[in-house]
PDB file of C-alpha atoms and ligand atoms in Angstrom:
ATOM      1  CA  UNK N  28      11.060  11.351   1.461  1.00  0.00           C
ATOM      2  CA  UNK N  29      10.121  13.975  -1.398  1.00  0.00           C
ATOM      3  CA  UNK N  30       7.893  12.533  -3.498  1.00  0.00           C
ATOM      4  CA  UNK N  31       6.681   9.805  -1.147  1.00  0.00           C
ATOM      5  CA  UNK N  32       3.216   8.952  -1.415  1.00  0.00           C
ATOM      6  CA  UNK N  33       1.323   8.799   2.087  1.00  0.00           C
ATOM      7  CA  UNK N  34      -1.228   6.022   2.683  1.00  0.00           C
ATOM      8  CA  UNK N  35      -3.979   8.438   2.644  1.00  0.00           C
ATOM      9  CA  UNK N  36      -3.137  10.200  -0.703  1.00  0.00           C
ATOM     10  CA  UNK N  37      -2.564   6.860  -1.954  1.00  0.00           C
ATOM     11  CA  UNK N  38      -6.015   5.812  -1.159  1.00  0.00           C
ATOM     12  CA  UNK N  39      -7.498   9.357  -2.302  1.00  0.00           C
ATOM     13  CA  UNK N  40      -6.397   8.369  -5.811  1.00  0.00           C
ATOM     14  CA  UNK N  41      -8.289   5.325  -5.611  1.00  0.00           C
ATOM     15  CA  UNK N  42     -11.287   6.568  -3.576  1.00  0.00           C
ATOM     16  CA  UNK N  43     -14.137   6.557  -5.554  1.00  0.00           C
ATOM     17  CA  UNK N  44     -11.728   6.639  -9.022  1.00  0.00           C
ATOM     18  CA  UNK N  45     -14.982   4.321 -10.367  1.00  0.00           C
ATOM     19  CA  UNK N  46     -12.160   1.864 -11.297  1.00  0.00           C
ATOM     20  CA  UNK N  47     -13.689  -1.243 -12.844  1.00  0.00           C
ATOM     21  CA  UNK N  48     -12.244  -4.469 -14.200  1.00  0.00           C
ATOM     22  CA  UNK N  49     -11.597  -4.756 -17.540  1.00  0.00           C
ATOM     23  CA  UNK N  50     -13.423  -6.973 -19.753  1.00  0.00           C
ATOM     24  CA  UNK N  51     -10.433  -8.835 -21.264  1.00  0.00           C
ATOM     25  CA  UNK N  52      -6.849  -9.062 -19.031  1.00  0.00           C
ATOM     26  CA  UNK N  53      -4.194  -6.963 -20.663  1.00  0.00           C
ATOM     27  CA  UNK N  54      -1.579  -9.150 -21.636  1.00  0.00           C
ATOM     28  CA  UNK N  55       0.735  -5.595 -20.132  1.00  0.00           C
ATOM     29  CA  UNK N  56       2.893  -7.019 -16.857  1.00  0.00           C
ATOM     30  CA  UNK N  57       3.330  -5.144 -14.117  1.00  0.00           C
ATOM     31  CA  UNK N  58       6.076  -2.870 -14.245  1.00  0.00           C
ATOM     32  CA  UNK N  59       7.053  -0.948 -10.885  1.00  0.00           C
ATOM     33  CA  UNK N  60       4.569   1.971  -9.901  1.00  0.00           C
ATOM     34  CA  UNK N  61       4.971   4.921 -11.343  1.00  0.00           C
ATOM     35  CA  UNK N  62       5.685   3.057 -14.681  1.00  0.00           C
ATOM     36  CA  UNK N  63       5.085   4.761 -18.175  1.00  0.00           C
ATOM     37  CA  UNK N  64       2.400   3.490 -20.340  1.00  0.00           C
ATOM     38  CA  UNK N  65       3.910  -0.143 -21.843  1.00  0.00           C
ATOM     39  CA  UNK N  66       4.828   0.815 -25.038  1.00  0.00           C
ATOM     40  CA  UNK N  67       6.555   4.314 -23.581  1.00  0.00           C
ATOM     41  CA  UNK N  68       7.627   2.388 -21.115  1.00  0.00           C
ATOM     42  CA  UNK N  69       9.857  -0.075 -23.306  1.00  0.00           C
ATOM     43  CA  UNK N  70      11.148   2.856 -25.328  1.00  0.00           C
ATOM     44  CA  UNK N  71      12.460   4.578 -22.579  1.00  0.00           C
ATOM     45  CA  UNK N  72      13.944   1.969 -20.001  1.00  0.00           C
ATOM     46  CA  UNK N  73      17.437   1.417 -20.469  1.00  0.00           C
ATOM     47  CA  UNK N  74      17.085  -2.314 -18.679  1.00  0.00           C
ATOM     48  CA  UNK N  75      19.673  -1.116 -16.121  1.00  0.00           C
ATOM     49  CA  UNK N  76      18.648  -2.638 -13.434  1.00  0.00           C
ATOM     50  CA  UNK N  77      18.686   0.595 -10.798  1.00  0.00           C
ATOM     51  CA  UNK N  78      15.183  -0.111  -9.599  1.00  0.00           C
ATOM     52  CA  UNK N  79      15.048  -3.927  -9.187  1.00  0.00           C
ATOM     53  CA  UNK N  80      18.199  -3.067  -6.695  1.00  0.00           C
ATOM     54  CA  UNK N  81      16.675  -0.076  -5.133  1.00  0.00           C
ATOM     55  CA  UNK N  82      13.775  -1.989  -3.978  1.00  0.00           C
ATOM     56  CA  UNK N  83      13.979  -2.371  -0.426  1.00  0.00           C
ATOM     57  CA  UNK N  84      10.704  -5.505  -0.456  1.00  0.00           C
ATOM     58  CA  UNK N  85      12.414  -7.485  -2.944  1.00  0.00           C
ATOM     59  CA  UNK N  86       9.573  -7.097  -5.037  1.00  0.00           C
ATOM     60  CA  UNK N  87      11.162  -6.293  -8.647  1.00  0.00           C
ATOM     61  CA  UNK N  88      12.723  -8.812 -10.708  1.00  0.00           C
ATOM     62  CA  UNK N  89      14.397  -8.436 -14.630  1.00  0.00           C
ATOM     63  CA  UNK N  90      11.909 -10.151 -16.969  1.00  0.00           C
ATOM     64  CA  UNK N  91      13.473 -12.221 -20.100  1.00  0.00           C
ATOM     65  CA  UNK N  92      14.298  -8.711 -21.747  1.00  0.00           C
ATOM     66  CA  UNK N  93      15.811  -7.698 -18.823  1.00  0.00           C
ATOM     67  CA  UNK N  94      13.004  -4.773 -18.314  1.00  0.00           C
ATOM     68  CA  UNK N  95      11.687  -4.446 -13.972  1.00  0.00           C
ATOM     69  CA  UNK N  96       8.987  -6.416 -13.511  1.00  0.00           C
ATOM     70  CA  UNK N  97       6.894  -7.043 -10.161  1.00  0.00           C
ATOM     71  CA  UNK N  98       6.875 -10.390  -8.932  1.00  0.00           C
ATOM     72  CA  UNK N  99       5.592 -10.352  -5.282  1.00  0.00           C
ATOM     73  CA  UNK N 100       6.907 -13.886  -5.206  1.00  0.00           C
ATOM     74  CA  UNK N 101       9.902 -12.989  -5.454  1.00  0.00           C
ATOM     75  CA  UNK N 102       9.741 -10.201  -2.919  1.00  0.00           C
ATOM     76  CA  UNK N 103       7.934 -13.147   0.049  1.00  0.00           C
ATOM     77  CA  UNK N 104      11.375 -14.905  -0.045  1.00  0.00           C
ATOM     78  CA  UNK N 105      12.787 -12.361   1.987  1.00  0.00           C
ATOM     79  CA  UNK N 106      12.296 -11.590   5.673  1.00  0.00           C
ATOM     80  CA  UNK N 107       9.367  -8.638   5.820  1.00  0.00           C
ATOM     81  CA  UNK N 108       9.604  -8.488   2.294  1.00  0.00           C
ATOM     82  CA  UNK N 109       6.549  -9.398  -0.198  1.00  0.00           C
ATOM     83  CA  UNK N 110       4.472  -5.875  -0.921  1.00  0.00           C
ATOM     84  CA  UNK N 111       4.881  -2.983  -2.382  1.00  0.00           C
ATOM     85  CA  UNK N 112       4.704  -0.038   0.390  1.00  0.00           C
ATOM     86  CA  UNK N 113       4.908   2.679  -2.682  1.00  0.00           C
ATOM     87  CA  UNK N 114       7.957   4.427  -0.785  1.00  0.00           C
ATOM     88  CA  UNK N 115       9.324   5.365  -4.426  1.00  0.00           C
ATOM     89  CA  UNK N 116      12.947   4.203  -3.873  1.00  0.00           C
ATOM     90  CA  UNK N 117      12.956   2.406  -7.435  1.00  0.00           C
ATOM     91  CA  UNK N 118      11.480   5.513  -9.214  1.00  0.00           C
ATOM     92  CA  UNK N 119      14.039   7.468  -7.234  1.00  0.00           C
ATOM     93  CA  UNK N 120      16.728   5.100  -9.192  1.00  0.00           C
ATOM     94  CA  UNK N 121      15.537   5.581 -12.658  1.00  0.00           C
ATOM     95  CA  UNK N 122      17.602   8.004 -14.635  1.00  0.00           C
ATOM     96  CA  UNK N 123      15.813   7.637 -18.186  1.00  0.00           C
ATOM     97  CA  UNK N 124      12.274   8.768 -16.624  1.00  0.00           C
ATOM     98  CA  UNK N 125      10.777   5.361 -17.594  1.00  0.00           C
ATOM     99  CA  UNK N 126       9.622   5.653 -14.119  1.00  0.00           C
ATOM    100  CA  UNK N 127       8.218   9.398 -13.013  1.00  0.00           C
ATOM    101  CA  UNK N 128      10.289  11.525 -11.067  1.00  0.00           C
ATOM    102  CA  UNK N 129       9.450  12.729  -7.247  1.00  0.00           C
ATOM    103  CA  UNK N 130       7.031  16.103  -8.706  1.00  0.00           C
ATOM    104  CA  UNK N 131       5.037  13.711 -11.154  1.00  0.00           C
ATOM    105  CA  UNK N 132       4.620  11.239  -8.860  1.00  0.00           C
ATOM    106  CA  UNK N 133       2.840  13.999  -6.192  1.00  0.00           C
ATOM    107  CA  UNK N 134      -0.128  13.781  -8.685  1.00  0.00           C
ATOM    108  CA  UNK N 135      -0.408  10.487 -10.550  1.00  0.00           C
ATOM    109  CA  UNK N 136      -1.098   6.993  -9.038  1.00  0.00           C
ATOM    110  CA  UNK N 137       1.364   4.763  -8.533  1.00  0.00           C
ATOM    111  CA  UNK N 138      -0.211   1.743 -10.900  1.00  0.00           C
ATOM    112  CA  UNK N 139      -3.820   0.683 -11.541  1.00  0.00           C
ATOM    113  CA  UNK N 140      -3.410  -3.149 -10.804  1.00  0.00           C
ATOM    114  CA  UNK N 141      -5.868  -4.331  -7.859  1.00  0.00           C
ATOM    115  CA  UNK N 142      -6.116  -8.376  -6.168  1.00  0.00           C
ATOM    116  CA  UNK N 143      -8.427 -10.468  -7.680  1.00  0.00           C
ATOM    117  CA  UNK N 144      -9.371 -13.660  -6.065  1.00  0.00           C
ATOM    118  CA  UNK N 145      -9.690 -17.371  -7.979  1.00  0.00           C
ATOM    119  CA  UNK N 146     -11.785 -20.148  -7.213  1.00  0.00           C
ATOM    120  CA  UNK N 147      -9.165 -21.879  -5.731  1.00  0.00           C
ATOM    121  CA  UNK N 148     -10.188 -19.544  -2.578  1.00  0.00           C
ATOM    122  CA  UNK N 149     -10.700 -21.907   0.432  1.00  0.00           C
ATOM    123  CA  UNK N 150     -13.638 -19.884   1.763  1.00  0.00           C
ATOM    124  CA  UNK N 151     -15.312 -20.225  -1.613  1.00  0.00           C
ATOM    125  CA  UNK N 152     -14.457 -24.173  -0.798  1.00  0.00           C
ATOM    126  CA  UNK N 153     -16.523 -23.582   2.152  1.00  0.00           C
ATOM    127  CA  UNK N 154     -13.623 -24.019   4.584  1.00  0.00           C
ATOM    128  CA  UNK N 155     -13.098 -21.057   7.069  1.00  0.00           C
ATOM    129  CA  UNK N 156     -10.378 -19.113   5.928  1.00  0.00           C
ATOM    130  CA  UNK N 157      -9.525 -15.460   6.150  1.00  0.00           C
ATOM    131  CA  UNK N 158      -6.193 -14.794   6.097  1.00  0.00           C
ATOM    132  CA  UNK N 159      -5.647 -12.173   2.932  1.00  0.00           C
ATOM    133  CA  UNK N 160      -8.236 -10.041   4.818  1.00  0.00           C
ATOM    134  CA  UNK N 161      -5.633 -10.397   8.320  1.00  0.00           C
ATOM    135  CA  UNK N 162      -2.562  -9.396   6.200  1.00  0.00           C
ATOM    136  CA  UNK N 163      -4.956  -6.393   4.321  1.00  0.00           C
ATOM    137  CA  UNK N 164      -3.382  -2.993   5.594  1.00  0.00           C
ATOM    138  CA  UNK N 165      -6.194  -1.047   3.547  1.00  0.00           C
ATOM    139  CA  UNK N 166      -9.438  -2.683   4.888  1.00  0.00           C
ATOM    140  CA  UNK N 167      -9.920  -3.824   1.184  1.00  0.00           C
ATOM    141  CA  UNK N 168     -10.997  -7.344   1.943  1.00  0.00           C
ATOM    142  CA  UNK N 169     -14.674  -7.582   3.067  1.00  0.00           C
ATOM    143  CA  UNK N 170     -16.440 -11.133   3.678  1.00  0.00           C
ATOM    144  CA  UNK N 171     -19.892 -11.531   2.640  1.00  0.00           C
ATOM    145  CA  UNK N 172     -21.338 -13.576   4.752  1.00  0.00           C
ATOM    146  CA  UNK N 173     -24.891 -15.978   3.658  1.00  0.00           C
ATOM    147  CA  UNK N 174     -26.981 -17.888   5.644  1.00  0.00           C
ATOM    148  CA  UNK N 175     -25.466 -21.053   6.613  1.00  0.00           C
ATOM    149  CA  UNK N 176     -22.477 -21.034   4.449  1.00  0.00           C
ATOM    150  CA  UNK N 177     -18.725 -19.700   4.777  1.00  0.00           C
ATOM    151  CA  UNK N 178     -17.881 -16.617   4.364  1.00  0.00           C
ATOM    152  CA  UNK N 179     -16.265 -15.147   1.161  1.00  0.00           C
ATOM    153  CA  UNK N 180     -14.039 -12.698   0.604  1.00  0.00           C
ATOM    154  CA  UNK N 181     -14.807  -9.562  -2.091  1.00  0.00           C
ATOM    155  CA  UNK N 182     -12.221  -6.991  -3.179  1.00  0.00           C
ATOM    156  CA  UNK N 183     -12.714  -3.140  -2.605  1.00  0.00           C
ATOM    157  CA  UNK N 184     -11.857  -2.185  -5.638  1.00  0.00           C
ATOM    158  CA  UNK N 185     -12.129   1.920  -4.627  1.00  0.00           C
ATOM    159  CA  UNK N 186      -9.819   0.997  -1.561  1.00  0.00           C
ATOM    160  CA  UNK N 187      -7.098  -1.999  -3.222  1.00  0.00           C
ATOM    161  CA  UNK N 188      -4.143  -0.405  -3.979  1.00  0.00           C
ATOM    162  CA  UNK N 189      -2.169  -3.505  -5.430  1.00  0.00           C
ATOM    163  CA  UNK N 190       0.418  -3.598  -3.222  1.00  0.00           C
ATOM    164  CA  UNK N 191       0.693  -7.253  -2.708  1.00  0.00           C
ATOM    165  CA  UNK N 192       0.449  -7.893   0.971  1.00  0.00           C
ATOM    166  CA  UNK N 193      -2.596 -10.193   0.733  1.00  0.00           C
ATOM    167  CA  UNK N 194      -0.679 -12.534  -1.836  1.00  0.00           C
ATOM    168  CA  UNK N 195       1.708 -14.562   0.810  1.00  0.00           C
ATOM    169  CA  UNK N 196      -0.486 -15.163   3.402  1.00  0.00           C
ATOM    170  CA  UNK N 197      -3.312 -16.673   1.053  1.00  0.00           C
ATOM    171  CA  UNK N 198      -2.721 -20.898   1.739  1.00  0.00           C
ATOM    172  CA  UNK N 199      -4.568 -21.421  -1.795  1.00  0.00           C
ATOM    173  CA  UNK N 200      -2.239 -19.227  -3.773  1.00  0.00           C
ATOM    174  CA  UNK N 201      -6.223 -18.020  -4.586  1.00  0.00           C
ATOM    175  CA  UNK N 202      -4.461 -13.977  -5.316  1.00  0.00           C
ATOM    176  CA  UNK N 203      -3.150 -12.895  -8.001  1.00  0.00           C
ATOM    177  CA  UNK N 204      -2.996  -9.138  -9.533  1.00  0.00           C
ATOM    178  CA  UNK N 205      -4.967  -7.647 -12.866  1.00  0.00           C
ATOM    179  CA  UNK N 206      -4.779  -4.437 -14.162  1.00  0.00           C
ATOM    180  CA  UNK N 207      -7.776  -1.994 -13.641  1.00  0.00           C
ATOM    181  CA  UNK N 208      -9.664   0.581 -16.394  1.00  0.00           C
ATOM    182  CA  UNK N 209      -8.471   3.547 -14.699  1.00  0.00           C
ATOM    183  CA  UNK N 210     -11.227   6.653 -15.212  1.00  0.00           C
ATOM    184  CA  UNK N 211     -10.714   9.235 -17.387  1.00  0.00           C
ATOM    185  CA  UNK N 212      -7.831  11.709 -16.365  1.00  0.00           C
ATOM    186  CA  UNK N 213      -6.181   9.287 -14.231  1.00  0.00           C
ATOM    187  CA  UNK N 214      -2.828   7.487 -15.434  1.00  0.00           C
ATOM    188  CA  UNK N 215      -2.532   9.616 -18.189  1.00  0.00           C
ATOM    189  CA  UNK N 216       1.231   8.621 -18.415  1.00  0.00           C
ATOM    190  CA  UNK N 217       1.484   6.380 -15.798  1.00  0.00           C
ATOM    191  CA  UNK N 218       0.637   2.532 -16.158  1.00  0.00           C
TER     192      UNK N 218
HETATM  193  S1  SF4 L  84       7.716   1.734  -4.449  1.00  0.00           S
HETATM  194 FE1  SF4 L  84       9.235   0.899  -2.967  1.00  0.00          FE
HETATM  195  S2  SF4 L  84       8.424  -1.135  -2.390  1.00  0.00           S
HETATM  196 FE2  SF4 L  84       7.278  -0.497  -4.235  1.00  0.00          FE
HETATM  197  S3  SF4 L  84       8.438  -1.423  -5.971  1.00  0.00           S
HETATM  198 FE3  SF4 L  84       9.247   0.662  -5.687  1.00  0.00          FE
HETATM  199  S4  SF4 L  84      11.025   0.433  -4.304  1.00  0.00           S
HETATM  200 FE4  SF4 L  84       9.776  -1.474  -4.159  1.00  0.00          FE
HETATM  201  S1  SF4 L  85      -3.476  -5.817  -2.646  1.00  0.00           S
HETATM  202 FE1  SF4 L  85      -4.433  -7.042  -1.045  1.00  0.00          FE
HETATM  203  S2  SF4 L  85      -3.490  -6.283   0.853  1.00  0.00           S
HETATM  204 FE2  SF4 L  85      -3.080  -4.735  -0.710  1.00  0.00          FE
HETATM  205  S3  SF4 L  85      -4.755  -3.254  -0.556  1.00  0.00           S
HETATM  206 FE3  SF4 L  85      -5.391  -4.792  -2.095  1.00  0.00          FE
HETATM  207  S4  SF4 L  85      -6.570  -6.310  -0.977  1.00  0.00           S
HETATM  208 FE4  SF4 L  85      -5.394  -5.122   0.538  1.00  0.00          FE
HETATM  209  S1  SF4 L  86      -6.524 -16.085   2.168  1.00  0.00           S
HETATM  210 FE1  SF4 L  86      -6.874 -17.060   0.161  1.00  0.00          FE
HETATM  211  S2  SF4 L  86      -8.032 -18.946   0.625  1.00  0.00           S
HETATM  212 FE2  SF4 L  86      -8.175 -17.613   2.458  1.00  0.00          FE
HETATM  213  S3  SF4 L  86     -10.097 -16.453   2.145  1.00  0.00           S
HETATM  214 FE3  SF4 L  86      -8.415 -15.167   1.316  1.00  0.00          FE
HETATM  215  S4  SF4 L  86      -8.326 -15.694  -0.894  1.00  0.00           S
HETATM  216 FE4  SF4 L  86      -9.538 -17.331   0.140  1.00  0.00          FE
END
């Protein structure tokens, strides 16, 4: 598909971006990839719905002003469905450019949200448990294992690419999503 991200480029975006997590959460929700900066963002979607439909995973849901949102939640209800596989199908559907079009997207990352893990992690329980790093497509779940205790799972941040697959399989509901400081030059327009 034009415009279609591969894994690899993907990952070269992220690749030693020096992406770090911000000090306070933005209280911005995640939009679909390829989404203009918030406040853009909301002055140029329409609320028509084209994306949340064009989205194969089920991933994108209308929030209370009717404006795409990502709620992987939504997206494990159906069969396969639950992550976002950045195939561009819902930025393919926008017609008001609130989401980039195929040439923009060939040079800007999708989104700069990456997992973050809670306390409510089993592992960090101490009971054995490494599922998110099973259901990891990226290798961006590492376990750091210590001397006579279980080990814990850390976040890649150079290699997560936020797309969600981790979140289902996690029995703790321990993953959630939080937006990144993206380096200078990167997202420029995209949030
Ligand atoms: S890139 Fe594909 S999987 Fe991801 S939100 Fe858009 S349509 Fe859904
Ligand atoms: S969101 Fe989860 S599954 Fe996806 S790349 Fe990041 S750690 Fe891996
Ligand atoms: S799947 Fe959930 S509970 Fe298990 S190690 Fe990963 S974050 Fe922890």
């Amino acid at each position: 598909m034009a415009g279609q991200a591969s894994h690899s480029s993907r990952r070269a975006f992220l690749l030693g971006a020096g992406r770090t997590r911000p000090e306070t959460q933005s209280p911005a929700p995640q939009r679909p990839p390829w989404s203009l900066a918030e406040k853009t963002f909301l002055e140029t979607c329409s609320g028509c719905g084209d994306c949340v439909d064009a989205c194969p995973e089920g991933i994108l849901v209308a929030d209370a002003r009717a404006m795409p949102v990502v709620d992987f939640a939504h997206g494990q209800m159906e069969p396969g469905g639950g992550a976002c596989t950045f195939c561009g199908r819902c930025a393919d559907a926008c017609s008001t450019g609130a989401l980039l079009a195929s040439e923009a997207r060939a040079t800007s990352a999708p989104w700069s949200f990456a997992a973050t893990i809670s306390d409510a992690c089993l592992a960090r329980q101490g009971i054995m448990c490494q599922s998110c790093k099973d259901a990891c497509g990226d290798g961006a779940i590492r376990f750091a294992y210590q001397s006579g205790r279980v080990a814990v799972p850390v976040i890649d941040l150079t290699g997560c690419t936020g797309c969600g697959a981790c979140q289902a399989p996690c029995p703790a509901g321990a993953v959630s999503f939080q937006r990144m400081e993206a380096p200078q030059g990167e997202m420029a327009d995209a949030g």
